[in-house]
Short mmCIF file of C-alpha atoms and ligand atoms in Angstrom, two decimals:
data_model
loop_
_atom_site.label_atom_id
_atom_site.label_comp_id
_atom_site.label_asym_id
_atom_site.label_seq_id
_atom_site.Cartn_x
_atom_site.Cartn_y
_atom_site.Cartn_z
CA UNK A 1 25.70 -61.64 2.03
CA UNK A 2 24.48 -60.28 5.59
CA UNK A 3 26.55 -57.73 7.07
CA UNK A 4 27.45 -58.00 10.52
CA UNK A 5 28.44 -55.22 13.35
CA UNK A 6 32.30 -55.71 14.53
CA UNK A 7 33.06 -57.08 17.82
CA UNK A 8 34.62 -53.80 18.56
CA UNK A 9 31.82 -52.02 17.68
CA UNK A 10 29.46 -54.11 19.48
CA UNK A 11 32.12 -53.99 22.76
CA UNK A 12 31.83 -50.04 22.53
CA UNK A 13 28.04 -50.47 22.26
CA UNK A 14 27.56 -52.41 25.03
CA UNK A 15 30.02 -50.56 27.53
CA UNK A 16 27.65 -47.19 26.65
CA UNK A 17 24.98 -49.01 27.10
CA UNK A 18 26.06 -49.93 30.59
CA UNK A 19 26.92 -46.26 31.19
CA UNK A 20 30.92 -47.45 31.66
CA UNK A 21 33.64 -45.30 30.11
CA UNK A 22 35.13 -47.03 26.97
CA UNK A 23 37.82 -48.10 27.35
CA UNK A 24 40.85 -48.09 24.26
CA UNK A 25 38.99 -47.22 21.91
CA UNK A 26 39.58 -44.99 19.18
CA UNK A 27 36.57 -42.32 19.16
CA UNK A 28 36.72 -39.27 19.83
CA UNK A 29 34.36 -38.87 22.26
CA UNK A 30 34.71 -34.52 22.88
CA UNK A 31 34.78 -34.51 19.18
CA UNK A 32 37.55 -32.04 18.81
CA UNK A 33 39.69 -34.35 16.28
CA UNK A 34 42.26 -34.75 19.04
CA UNK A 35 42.77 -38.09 20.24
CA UNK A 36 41.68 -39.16 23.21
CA UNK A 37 43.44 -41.98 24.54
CA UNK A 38 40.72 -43.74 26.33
CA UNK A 39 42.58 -45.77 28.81
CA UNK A 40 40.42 -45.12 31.37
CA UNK A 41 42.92 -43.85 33.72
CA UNK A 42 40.91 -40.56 35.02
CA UNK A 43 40.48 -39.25 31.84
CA UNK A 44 38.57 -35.71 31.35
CA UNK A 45 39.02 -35.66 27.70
CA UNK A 46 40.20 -31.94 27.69
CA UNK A 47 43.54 -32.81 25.92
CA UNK A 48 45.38 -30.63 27.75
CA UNK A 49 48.47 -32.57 28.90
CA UNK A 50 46.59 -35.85 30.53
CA UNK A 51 48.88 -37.24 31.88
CA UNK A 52 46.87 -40.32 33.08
CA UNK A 53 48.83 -41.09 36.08
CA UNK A 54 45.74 -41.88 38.01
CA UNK A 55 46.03 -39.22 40.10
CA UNK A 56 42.49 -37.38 40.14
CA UNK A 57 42.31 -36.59 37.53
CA UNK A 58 41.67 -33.00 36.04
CA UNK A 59 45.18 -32.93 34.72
CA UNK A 60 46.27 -29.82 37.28
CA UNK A 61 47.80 -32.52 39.58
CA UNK A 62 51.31 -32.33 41.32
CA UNK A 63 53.03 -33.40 38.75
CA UNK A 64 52.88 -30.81 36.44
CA UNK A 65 55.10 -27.62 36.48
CA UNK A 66 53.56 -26.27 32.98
CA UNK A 67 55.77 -23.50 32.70
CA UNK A 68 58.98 -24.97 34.41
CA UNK A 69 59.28 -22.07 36.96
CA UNK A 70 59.84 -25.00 39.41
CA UNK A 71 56.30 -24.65 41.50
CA UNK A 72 53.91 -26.84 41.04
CA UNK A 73 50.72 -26.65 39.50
CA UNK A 74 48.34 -26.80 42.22
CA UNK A 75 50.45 -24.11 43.94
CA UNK A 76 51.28 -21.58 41.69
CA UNK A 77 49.76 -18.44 40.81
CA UNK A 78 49.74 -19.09 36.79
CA UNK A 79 51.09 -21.99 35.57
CA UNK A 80 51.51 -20.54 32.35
CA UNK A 81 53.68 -17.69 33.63
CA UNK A 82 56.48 -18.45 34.75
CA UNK A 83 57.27 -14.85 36.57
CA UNK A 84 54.47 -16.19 38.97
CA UNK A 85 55.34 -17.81 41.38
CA UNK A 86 53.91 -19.54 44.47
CA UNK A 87 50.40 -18.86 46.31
CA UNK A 88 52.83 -19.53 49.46
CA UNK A 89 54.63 -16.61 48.63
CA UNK A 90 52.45 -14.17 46.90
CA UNK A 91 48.83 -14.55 48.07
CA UNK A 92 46.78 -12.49 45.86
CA UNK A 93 49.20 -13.78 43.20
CA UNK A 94 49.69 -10.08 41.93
CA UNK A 95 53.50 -10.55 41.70
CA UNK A 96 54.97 -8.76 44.71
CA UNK A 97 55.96 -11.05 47.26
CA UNK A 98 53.64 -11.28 50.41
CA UNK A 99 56.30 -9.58 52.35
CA UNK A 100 56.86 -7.05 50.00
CA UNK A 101 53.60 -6.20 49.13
CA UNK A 102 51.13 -3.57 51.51
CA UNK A 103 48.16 -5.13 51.23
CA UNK A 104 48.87 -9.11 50.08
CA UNK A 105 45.01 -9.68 49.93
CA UNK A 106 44.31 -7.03 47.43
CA UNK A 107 45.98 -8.03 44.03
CA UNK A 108 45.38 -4.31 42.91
CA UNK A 109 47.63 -3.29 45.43
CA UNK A 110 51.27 -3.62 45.25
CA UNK A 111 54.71 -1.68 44.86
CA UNK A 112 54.82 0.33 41.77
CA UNK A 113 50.46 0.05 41.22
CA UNK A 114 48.58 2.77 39.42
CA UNK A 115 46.80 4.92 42.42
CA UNK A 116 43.25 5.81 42.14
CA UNK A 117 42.94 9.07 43.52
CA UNK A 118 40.79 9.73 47.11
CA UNK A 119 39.67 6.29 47.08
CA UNK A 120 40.52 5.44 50.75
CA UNK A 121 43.22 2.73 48.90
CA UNK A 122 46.90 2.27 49.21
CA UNK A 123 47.61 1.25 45.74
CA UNK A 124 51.19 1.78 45.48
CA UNK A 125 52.27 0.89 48.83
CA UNK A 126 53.37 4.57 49.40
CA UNK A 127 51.83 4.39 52.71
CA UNK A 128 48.61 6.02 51.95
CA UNK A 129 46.23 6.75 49.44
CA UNK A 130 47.10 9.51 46.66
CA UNK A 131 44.82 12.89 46.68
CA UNK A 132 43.64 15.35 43.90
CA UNK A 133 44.30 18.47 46.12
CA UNK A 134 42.49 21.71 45.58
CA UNK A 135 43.99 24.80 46.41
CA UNK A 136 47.47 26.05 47.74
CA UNK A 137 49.93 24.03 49.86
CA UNK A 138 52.96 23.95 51.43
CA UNK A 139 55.50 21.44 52.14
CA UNK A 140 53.30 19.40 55.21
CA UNK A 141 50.04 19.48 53.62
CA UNK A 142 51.35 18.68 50.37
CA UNK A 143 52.10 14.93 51.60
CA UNK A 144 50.08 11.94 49.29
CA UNK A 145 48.97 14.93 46.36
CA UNK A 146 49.69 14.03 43.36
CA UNK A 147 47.93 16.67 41.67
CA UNK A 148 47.73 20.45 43.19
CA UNK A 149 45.31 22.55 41.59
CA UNK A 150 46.81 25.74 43.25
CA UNK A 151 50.70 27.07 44.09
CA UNK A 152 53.18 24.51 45.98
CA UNK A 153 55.19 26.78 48.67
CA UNK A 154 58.39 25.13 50.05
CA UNK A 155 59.82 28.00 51.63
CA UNK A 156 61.97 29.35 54.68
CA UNK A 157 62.14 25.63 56.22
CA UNK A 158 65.01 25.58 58.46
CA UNK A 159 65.25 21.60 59.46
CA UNK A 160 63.49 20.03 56.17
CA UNK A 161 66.47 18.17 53.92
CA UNK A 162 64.72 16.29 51.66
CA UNK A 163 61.61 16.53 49.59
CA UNK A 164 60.46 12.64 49.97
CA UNK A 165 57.18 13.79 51.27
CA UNK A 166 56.51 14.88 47.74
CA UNK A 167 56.75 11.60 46.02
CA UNK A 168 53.55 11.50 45.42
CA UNK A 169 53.67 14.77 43.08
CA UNK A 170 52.77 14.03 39.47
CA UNK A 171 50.79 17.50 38.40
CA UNK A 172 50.95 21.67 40.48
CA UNK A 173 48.58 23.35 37.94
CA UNK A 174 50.04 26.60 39.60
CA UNK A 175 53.57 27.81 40.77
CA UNK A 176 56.13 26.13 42.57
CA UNK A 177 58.60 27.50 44.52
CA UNK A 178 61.24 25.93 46.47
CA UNK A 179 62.95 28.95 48.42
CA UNK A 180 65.31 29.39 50.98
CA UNK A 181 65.19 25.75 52.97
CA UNK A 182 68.70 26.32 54.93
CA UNK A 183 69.06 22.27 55.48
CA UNK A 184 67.98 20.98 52.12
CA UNK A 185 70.13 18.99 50.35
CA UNK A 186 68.30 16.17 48.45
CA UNK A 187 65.52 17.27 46.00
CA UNK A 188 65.09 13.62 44.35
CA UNK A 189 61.57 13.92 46.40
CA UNK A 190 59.99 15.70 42.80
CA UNK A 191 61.29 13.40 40.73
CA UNK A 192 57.63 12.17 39.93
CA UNK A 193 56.77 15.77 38.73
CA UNK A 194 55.04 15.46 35.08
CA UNK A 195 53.64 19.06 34.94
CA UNK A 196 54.15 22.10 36.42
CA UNK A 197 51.27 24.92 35.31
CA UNK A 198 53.40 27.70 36.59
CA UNK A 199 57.08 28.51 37.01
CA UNK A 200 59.37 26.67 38.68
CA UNK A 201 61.56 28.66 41.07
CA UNK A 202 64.18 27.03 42.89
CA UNK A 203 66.32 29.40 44.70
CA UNK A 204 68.77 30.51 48.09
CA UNK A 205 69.24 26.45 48.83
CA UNK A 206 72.17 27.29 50.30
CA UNK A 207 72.62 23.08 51.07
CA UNK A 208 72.02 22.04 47.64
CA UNK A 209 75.08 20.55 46.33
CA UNK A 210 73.85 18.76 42.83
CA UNK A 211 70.05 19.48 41.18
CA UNK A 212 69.47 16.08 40.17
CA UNK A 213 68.01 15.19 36.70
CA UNK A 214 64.10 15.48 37.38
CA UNK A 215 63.48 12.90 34.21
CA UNK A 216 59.88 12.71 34.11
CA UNK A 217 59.41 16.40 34.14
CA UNK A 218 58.13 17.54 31.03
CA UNK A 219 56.55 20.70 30.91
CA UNK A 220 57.03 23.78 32.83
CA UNK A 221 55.66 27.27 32.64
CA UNK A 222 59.22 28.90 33.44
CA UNK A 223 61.85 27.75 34.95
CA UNK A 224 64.31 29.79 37.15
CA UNK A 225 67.37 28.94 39.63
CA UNK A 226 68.78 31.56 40.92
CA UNK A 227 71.05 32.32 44.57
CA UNK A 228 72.12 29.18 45.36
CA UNK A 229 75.47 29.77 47.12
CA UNK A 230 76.65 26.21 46.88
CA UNK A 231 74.81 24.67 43.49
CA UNK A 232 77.69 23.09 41.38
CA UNK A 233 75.48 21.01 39.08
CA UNK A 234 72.27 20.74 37.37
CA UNK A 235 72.21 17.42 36.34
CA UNK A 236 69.98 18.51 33.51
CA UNK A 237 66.20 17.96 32.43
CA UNK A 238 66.63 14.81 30.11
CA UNK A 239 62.67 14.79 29.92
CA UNK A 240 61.54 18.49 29.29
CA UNK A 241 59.71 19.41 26.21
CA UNK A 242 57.82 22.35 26.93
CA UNK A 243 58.91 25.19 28.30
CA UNK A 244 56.21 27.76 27.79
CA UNK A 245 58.51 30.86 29.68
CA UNK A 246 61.57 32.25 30.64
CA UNK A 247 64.61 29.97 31.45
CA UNK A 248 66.79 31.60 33.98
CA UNK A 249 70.03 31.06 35.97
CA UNK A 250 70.77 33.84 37.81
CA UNK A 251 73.69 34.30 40.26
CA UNK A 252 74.68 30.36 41.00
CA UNK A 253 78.50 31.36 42.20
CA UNK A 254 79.85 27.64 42.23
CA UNK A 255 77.82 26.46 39.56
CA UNK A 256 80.22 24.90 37.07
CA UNK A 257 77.81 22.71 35.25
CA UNK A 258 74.29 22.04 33.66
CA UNK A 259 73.65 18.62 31.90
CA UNK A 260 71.81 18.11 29.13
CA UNK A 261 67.97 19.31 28.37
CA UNK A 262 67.99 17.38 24.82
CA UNK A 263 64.04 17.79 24.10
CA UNK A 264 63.89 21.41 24.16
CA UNK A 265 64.52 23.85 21.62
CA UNK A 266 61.80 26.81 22.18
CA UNK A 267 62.03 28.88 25.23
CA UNK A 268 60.85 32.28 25.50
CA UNK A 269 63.95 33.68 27.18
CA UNK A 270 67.58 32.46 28.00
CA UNK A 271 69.30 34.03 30.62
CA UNK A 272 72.32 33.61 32.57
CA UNK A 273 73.77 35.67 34.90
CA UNK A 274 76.37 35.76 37.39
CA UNK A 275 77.00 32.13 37.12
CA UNK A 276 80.96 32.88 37.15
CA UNK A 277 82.26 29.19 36.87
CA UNK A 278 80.42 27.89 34.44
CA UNK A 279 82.21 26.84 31.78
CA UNK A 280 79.94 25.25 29.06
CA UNK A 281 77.01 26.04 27.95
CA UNK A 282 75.97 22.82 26.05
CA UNK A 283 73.16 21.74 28.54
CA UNK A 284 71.40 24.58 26.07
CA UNK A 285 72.91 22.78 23.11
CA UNK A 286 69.16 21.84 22.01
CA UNK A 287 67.64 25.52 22.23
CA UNK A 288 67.03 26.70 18.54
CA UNK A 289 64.06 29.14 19.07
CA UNK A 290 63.86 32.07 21.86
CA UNK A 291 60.96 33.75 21.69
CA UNK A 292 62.52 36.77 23.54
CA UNK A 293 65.94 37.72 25.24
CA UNK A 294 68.73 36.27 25.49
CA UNK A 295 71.37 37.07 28.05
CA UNK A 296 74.90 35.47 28.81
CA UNK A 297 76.49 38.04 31.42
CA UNK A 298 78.68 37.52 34.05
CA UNK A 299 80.76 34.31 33.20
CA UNK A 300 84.11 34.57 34.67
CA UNK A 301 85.70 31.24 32.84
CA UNK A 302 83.27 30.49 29.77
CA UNK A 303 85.46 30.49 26.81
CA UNK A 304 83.08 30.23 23.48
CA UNK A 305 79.37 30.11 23.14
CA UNK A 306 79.82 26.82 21.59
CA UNK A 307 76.73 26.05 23.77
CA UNK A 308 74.43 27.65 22.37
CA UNK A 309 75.36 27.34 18.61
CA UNK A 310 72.27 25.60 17.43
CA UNK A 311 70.24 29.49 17.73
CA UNK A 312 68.58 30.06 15.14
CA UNK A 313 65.78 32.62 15.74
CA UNK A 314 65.86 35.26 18.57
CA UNK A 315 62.92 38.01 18.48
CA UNK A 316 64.49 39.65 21.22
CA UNK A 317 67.92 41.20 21.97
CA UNK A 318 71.19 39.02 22.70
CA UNK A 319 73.30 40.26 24.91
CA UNK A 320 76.78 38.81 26.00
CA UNK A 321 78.43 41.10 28.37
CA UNK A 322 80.46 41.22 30.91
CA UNK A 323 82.46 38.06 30.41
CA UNK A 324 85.91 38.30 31.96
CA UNK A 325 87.73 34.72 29.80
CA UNK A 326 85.43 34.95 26.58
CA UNK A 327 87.35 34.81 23.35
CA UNK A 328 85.09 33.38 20.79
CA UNK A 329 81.29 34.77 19.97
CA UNK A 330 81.86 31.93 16.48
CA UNK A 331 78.58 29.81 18.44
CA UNK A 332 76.08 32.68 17.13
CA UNK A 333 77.25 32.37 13.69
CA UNK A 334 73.87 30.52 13.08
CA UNK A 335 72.07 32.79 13.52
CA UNK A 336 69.31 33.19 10.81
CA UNK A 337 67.07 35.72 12.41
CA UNK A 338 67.53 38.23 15.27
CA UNK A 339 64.62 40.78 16.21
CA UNK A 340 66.14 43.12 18.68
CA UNK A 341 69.36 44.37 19.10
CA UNK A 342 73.15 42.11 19.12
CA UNK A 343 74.85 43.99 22.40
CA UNK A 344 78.13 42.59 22.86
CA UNK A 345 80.51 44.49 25.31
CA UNK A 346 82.81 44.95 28.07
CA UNK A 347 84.03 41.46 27.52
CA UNK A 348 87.68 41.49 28.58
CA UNK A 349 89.45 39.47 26.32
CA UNK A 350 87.01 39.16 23.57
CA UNK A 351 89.17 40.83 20.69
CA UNK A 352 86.95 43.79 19.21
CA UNK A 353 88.51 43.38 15.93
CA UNK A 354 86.85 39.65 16.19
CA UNK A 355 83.56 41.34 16.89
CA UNK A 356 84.09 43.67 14.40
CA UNK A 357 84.60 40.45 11.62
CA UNK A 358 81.41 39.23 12.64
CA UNK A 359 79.05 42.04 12.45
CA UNK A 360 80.74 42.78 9.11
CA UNK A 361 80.34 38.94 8.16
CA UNK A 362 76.88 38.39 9.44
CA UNK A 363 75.10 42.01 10.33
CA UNK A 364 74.44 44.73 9.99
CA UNK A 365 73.23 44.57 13.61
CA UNK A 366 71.63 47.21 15.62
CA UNK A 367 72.90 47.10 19.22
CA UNK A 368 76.09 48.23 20.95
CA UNK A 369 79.16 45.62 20.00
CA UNK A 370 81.75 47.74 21.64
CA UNK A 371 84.40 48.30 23.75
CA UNK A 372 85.53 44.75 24.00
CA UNK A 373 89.38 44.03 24.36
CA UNK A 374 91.06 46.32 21.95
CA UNK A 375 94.42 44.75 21.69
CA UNK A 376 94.63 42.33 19.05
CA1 CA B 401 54.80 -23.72 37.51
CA1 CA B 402 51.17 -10.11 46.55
CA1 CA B 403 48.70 -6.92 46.73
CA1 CA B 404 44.29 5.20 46.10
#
C-alpha cells in the first residue's frame, strides 16, 4: 500500500519552504536535544530562559533578574553575579561604586587594585601611581614607593605625626630608620611593609604611645627599639618569619608590654635592656634558636623567664643580670645546648641557692652565676 507524508510533515514542509518560522512543532531546529518550543513568539532558539513574552526577543529583556540581585538584566553589570550590581551605579562594572571608585571608566582601577608600578596609573585609588624607587629617601620623597632599593631615613622631624605618606611601602631593600620624630604618634603608615633588607631601627619617639602590630611584615634584617621615653606597648609582629639579625629592646622606660611574634623562632640575638616595667616576656614565647647572645638586664618588675622557656639552642652567652624582682630562672630549664657562657648575677632577689640547684641540675656551666640574693 502507498505510503503517504503526514499533514504535519507536509505543514512543516511547506512553512520552510515559504521561508516562515514553524510554528509548534516539535523539531529541534539548533539541534542541541533541548526543546525548542516553537511558538513563534520571538524565539532565538538559544534555550537559555526564553521566556517568549514577545518582548524582542534575545531573552536579556526587562524581565529577567537572572541572579535575583534585584537589577535587571539589561542594566546590570553581570547578571550572573549577583555582587554586581547596576551600570547606573558602577560604570565600568568593576565593583566599586562610581562614587567610590577613582577612575569609574577604567575597570582596572578601583579601591584595593593591584598597582602596576611607574605606569602613569592610579590603580588603587591611593591618589597616585605607585613607584619602584632607586636609591635613598627620606620621609617626603618616599611618598607613592612601594619598593626602595636604598635606606628609608625618617629622622629628626619635628611636626610629622603620622607615617600615612608611606602607605604605599611594600619592600626597603636597605635600612630603615625611624629616629627621633618629636610629634609622632601613629606609625600604622608601614603597615604595608612586606620586607625590610636591612634593620629596622625605631628609636627616641618620644610621642609614641603603642607600636602597633605591623601584620604584613615578614622579614627583617634586625630589628631594634630602643629610647623611646613613652613606648608602653608593642603590639607585636603577628606576621614575622624571618629575622635574619639581632632583636633588640634597649632602654624603653614605660614599656610594660610586647604582644605576640608567633612565627619566629630563630633570631641571631635577644636582647633586652633597661626595659624596667616589663613584666612578661611571652611576646618571645616562639624564639627556640639564637644564633648568638642573649641578654635580659635591667628589668625592674619581671618575675620568671617564663617568656622565653621554649630556648632551646643558644651559641652565644646568656646573661640575666641586673634584675631587681626576679625570683625564678625555671624558663631556661630547656635548655638543650648553650655555646658561651650562663652569667647570672646581681639579681636582687633571685635566691643564689636557686641558682646554685640549677647549675648543679642542668650544668656544668662556664660563666659567672654569682652573687645573687644570698638569703634564702
Ligand atoms: Ca540581576
Ligand atoms: Ca566602578
Ligand atoms: Ca574603576
Ligand atoms: Ca600604577
Amino acid at each position: 500500500m502507498a505510503r503517504f507524508p503526514s499533514p504535519l510533515f507536509l505543514l512543516l514542509l511547506f512553512s520552510l519552504l515559504l521561508g516562515c518560522p514553524p510554528v509548534g512543532d516539535s523539531i529541534d531546529d539548533d539541534d542541541d536535544a533541548v526543546g525548542d518550543d516553537d511558538d513563534a513568539v520571538g524565539d532565538d532558539d538559544d534555550d537559555v530562559g526564553d521566556d517568549d513574552d514577545a518582548v524582542g526577543d534575545d531573552d536579556d529583556d526587562a524581565s529577567v533578574d537572572a541572579d535575583n540581585d534585584g537589577v535587571w538584566s539589561e542594566d546590570d553589570c553581570d547578571d550572573n553575579d549577583a555582587s554586581l550590581g547596576a551600570i547606573a551605579d558602577d560604570a565600568d562594572c568593576d565593583g566599586s561604586l562610581t562614587a567610590d571608585d577613582c577612575d569609574d571608566s577604567d575597570p582596572e582601577a578601583y579601591p584595593g587594585a593591584s598597582e602596576v608600578l611607574d605606569d602613569g596609573i592610579d590603580q588603587n585609588c591611593n591618589g597616585g601611581d605607585e613607584l619602584f624607587c632607586e636609591g635613598d629617601f627620606v620621609y617626603i620623597t618616599a611618598e607613592y614607593c612601594a619598593v626602595i632599593t636604598g635606606n628609608l631615613q625618617v629622622s629628626q622631624n619635628v611636626i610629622l605625626e603620622n607615617l600615612d605618606g608611606l602607605s604605599s611601602l611594600t619592600e626597603v631593600q636597605g635600612n630603615v630608620r625611624i629616629e627621633d620624630n618629636l610629634a609622632l604618634t601613629d606609625v600604622s603608615g608601614l603597615s604595608n611593609v612586606t620586607d625590610i633588607g636591612g634593620f629596622f631601627l625605631f628609636a627616641e619617639n618620644p610621642a609614641v604611645v603603642i607600636l602597633p602590630d605591623l601584620p604584613n611584615l615578614f622579614s627583617l634584617g634586625g630589628l631594634t627599639i630602643k629610647e623611646n621615653a613613652n613606648l608602653e606597648e608593642i603590639e607585636g609582629f603577628s606576621g614575622l618569619t624571618v629575622l635574619d639579625g639581632a632583636l633588640s629592646l634597649e632602654a624603653n622606660f614605660a614599656l610594660t608590654t610586647i604582644g605576640p611574634i608567633p612565627n619566629l623562632t630563630t633570631v641571631d640575638s635577644l636582647y633586652s635592656i633597661f626595659n624596667g616595667n616589663l613584666v612578661d616576656l611571652s611576646g618571645f614565647s616562639g624564639i627556640s634558636s639564637v644564633n648568638g647572645n642573649v641578654v635580659l638586664r635591667g628589668f625592674g618588675l619581671l618575675g620568671d623567664l617564663s617568656g622565653v622557656s621554649n630556648l632551646r639552642w643558644v651559641t652565644g652567652d646568656i646573661q640575666v643580670r641586673e634584675n631587681q624582682f626576679l625570683y625564678d630562672i625555671s624558663g631556661l630549664s630547656n635548655l638543650i645546648e648553650l655555646g658561651g657562657d650562663l652569667d647570672i648575677y646581681n639579681n636582687q632577689q633571685l635566691c643564689q641557692s636557686f641558682v646554685d640547684a640549677f647549675v648543679a641540675e642542668y650544668g656544668p656551666f662556664s660563666g659567672t652565676q654569682q652573687p645573687n640574693y644570698p638569703g634564702c
